[in-house]
Short mmCIF file of C-alpha atoms in Angstrom, two decimals:
data_model
loop_
_atom_site.label_atom_id
_atom_site.label_comp_id
_atom_site.label_asym_id
_atom_site.label_seq_id
_atom_site.Cartn_x
_atom_site.Cartn_y
_atom_site.Cartn_z
CA MET S 1 -0.03 -0.01 0.00
CA TYR S 2 1.22 3.43 -0.82
CA SER S 3 0.80 6.88 0.22
CA TYR S 4 -1.42 8.63 -2.01
CA ASN S 5 -0.49 12.27 -1.00
CA SER S 6 3.29 11.42 -2.02
CA LEU S 7 2.34 10.04 -5.65
CA SER S 8 3.03 12.32 -8.75
CA ASP S 9 0.11 13.70 -10.89
CA SER S 10 0.60 11.12 -13.61
CA GLU S 11 0.63 7.96 -11.15
CA LEU S 12 -2.68 9.52 -9.91
CA ALA S 13 -4.19 10.12 -13.16
CA PHE S 14 -3.27 6.19 -14.00
CA LEU S 15 -4.72 4.92 -10.84
CA LEU S 16 -7.76 7.02 -11.29
CA SER S 17 -8.19 5.63 -14.92
CA LYS S 18 -8.04 2.29 -13.28
CA ASN S 19 -10.97 3.13 -10.97
CA ASP S 20 -9.13 4.22 -7.75
CA GLU S 21 -11.40 6.04 -5.83
CA LYS S 22 -8.47 7.16 -3.39
CA ALA S 23 -6.60 8.48 -6.14
CA TYR S 24 -9.72 10.46 -7.28
CA THR S 25 -9.80 11.80 -3.59
CA GLU S 26 -6.21 12.97 -3.78
CA ILE S 27 -6.57 14.65 -6.91
CA TYR S 28 -9.57 16.83 -5.63
CA ASN S 29 -7.91 17.72 -2.25
CA ARG S 30 -4.65 18.70 -4.43
CA PHE S 31 -6.21 20.64 -6.83
CA PHE S 32 -9.92 21.82 -5.72
CA GLY S 33 -8.51 24.99 -4.15
CA LEU S 34 -6.02 26.23 -6.84
CA LEU S 35 -8.84 25.51 -9.55
CA PHE S 36 -11.52 27.43 -7.26
CA ILE S 37 -9.13 30.25 -7.00
CA HIS S 38 -8.44 30.23 -10.69
CA ALA S 39 -12.03 30.20 -11.46
CA SER S 40 -13.05 32.67 -8.82
CA LYS S 41 -10.56 35.22 -10.22
CA ARG S 42 -12.20 34.85 -13.72
CA LEU S 43 -15.60 34.66 -12.72
CA ASN S 44 -15.62 36.98 -9.76
CA ASP S 45 -18.55 35.15 -8.19
CA GLU S 46 -17.51 32.35 -5.74
CA GLU S 47 -20.64 30.23 -5.90
CA GLU S 48 -20.27 29.88 -9.77
CA ALA S 49 -16.46 28.82 -9.49
CA LYS S 50 -17.59 26.13 -6.75
CA ASP S 51 -20.18 24.92 -9.30
CA VAL S 52 -17.79 25.14 -12.30
CA VAL S 53 -15.04 23.09 -10.26
CA HIS S 54 -17.47 20.44 -8.72
CA GLN S 55 -18.93 19.98 -12.59
CA LEU S 56 -15.53 19.48 -13.47
CA PHE S 57 -14.55 16.99 -10.93
CA GLU S 58 -17.82 15.29 -11.53
CA THR S 59 -17.03 14.82 -15.02
CA LEU S 60 -13.58 13.73 -14.19
CA TRP S 61 -15.00 10.91 -12.27
CA LEU S 62 -17.39 9.94 -15.03
CA LYS S 63 -14.88 10.09 -17.83
CA ARG S 64 -11.93 8.54 -15.65
CA GLY S 65 -11.46 5.75 -18.00
CA GLN S 66 -11.05 8.19 -20.72
CA LEU S 67 -8.16 10.17 -19.08
CA GLU S 68 -4.63 10.18 -20.88
CA GLN S 69 -2.68 8.11 -18.29
CA HIS S 70 0.66 9.83 -19.31
CA GLY S 71 -0.59 13.41 -19.99
CA ASN S 72 -0.21 16.40 -17.65
CA LEU S 73 -3.17 16.43 -15.15
CA SER S 74 -2.54 19.76 -14.12
CA ALA S 75 -2.77 21.12 -17.38
CA TYR S 76 -5.75 18.83 -18.37
CA LEU S 77 -7.54 20.14 -15.18
CA TYR S 78 -6.60 23.73 -15.94
CA THR S 79 -7.88 23.58 -19.42
CA ALA S 80 -10.88 22.00 -18.50
CA VAL S 81 -11.89 24.73 -16.06
CA ARG S 82 -10.83 27.57 -18.32
CA ASN S 83 -13.39 25.78 -20.97
CA ARG S 84 -16.36 25.51 -18.56
CA ILE S 85 -15.50 29.24 -17.65
CA LEU S 86 -15.79 30.31 -21.17
CA ASP S 87 -19.10 28.26 -21.54
CA VAL S 88 -20.58 30.23 -18.43
CA PHE S 89 -19.52 33.56 -20.21
CA ALA S 90 -20.91 32.31 -23.33
CA HIS S 91 -24.42 31.37 -21.53
CA GLN S 92 -24.23 34.80 -19.60
CA LYS S 93 -23.79 36.45 -22.98
CA VAL S 94 -26.89 34.97 -24.49
CA GLU S 95 -28.87 35.73 -21.14
CA HIS S 96 -27.98 39.31 -21.15
CA LYS S 97 -28.84 39.33 -24.76
CA TYR S 98 -32.16 37.91 -24.38
CA VAL S 99 -32.76 40.50 -21.37
CA ASP S 100 -31.62 43.29 -23.22
CA SER S 101 -33.86 42.22 -26.25
CA LEU S 102 -36.80 41.86 -23.77
CA GLN S 103 -36.02 45.09 -22.33
CA SER S 104 -35.93 46.62 -25.64
CA PHE S 105 -39.32 45.07 -26.40
CA LEU S 106 -40.93 46.43 -23.58
CA ASP S 107 -39.41 50.05 -24.05
CA GLN S 108 -40.49 50.01 -27.46
CA ASP S 109 -43.88 48.14 -26.91
CA HIS S 110 -43.18 46.03 -30.10
CA VAL S 111 -46.07 43.88 -31.89
CA LEU S 112 -46.53 40.50 -30.53
CA THR S 113 -44.90 38.80 -33.26
CA ASP S 114 -41.30 40.02 -32.15
CA HIS S 115 -42.47 38.84 -28.79
CA LEU S 116 -43.11 35.36 -30.26
CA VAL S 117 -39.99 35.37 -31.90
CA ARG S 118 -38.10 35.81 -28.81
CA GLU S 119 -39.99 33.27 -26.94
CA LYS S 120 -39.16 30.79 -29.75
CA GLN S 121 -35.42 31.76 -29.36
CA MET S 122 -35.68 31.11 -25.67
CA ALA S 123 -37.66 27.91 -26.13
CA SER S 124 -34.92 26.61 -28.50
CA LEU S 125 -32.03 27.41 -26.36
CA ILE S 126 -33.93 25.61 -23.55
CA GLU S 127 -34.36 22.69 -25.91
CA GLN S 128 -30.82 22.47 -26.77
CA GLU S 129 -29.85 22.64 -23.07
CA ILE S 130 -32.15 19.64 -22.33
CA ASN S 131 -30.80 17.54 -25.51
CA ALA S 132 -27.06 18.06 -23.92
CA LEU S 133 -28.23 16.33 -20.75
CA PRO S 134 -26.99 12.80 -20.79
CA PRO S 135 -29.43 10.32 -22.31
CA LYS S 136 -30.80 8.60 -19.01
CA MET S 137 -31.10 12.11 -17.18
CA ARG S 138 -32.90 13.52 -20.17
CA THR S 139 -35.26 10.80 -20.50
CA ILE S 140 -36.27 11.13 -16.80
CA PHE S 141 -36.18 14.94 -16.80
CA LEU S 142 -38.96 14.86 -20.05
CA LEU S 143 -40.88 12.35 -18.42
CA SER S 144 -40.94 14.47 -15.23
CA ARG S 145 -41.14 18.13 -16.80
CA LYS S 146 -42.88 17.40 -20.06
CA GLU S 147 -45.30 14.34 -19.45
CA ASN S 148 -45.98 15.22 -15.77
CA LYS S 149 -45.30 11.83 -14.45
CA SER S 150 -44.54 11.37 -10.69
CA HIS S 151 -41.40 9.86 -9.86
CA LYS S 152 -43.03 6.85 -8.76
CA GLU S 153 -44.32 6.20 -12.45
CA ILE S 154 -41.18 7.15 -13.92
CA ALA S 155 -39.50 4.67 -11.58
CA ILE S 156 -41.85 1.80 -12.78
CA GLU S 157 -41.55 2.60 -16.20
CA LEU S 158 -37.84 2.66 -16.52
CA GLY S 159 -37.26 -0.15 -13.87
CA LEU S 160 -35.27 2.30 -11.66
CA SER S 161 -35.47 3.30 -8.10
CA GLU S 162 -37.76 6.38 -6.89
CA LEU S 163 -34.48 7.87 -5.28
CA THR S 164 -32.43 7.49 -8.62
CA VAL S 165 -35.38 9.30 -10.65
CA LYS S 166 -35.43 12.09 -7.93
CA THR S 167 -31.85 12.52 -8.03
CA GLN S 168 -31.75 12.59 -11.76
CA VAL S 169 -34.44 15.10 -11.99
CA LYS S 170 -32.56 17.24 -9.36
CA ASN S 171 -29.35 16.97 -11.24
CA ALA S 172 -30.72 17.66 -14.62
CA LEU S 173 -32.52 21.05 -12.96
CA ARG S 174 -29.20 22.07 -11.52
CA ILE S 175 -27.43 21.73 -14.58
CA LEU S 176 -30.01 23.73 -16.47
CA LYS S 177 -29.94 26.25 -14.05
CA SER S 178 -25.94 26.71 -14.26
CA ARG S 179 -26.13 26.67 -18.14
CA LEU S 180 -29.22 28.73 -18.55
CA GLY S 181 -28.72 31.36 -15.90
CA ILE S 182 -31.55 31.98 -13.39
CA PHE S 183 -33.58 34.18 -15.80
CA VAL S 184 -34.02 32.09 -18.30
CA TYR S 185 -34.33 28.61 -15.85
CA LEU S 186 -37.02 30.51 -14.12
CA ALA S 187 -39.19 31.38 -17.19
CA PHE S 188 -38.33 27.89 -18.29
CA LEU S 189 -40.17 26.62 -14.96
CA LEU S 190 -42.70 29.14 -15.08
CA LYS S 191 -43.78 27.89 -18.64
CA ILE S 192 -43.45 24.09 -18.01
CA HIS S 193 -45.81 24.05 -14.60
#
């Protein structure tokens, strides 16, 4: 048995790719703080930064088998966090554009067709993000939100536990909230219910 905190990044990456949970924990402990500081400086929002880094580690565990065993783990994690930060900025930009166009609509008292075009664009953006969810999560989410099925009904239909269904719906909502921004997310929830 070895001491994980004395292992190199590449040794940890190798062990992680072989499903070693202790190696994952060591990578998390070694890099979380640094990545969080990096993300916080870029985003100027600690909660957003925490979400970004947590999502990165969630993905790291899910895709551990695809990890390059002899690659530079530190560079990989910083690149991944940078890409997630860019995604956040891109979604904020889309959200700001929508809010700005909505404000313009209200200010100029445009005709109903303009509003419908914007609503269609927002619906398209929401649909795009729902389609980007992992397949099982997307199926459960659509059964819950669009077909208004209970967690119990979905569990029976898909042969899953109610807890799994509940967790998948909760995770889907969290992902959509972080990707769409709070304004679009709330509009989406109001339309669905």
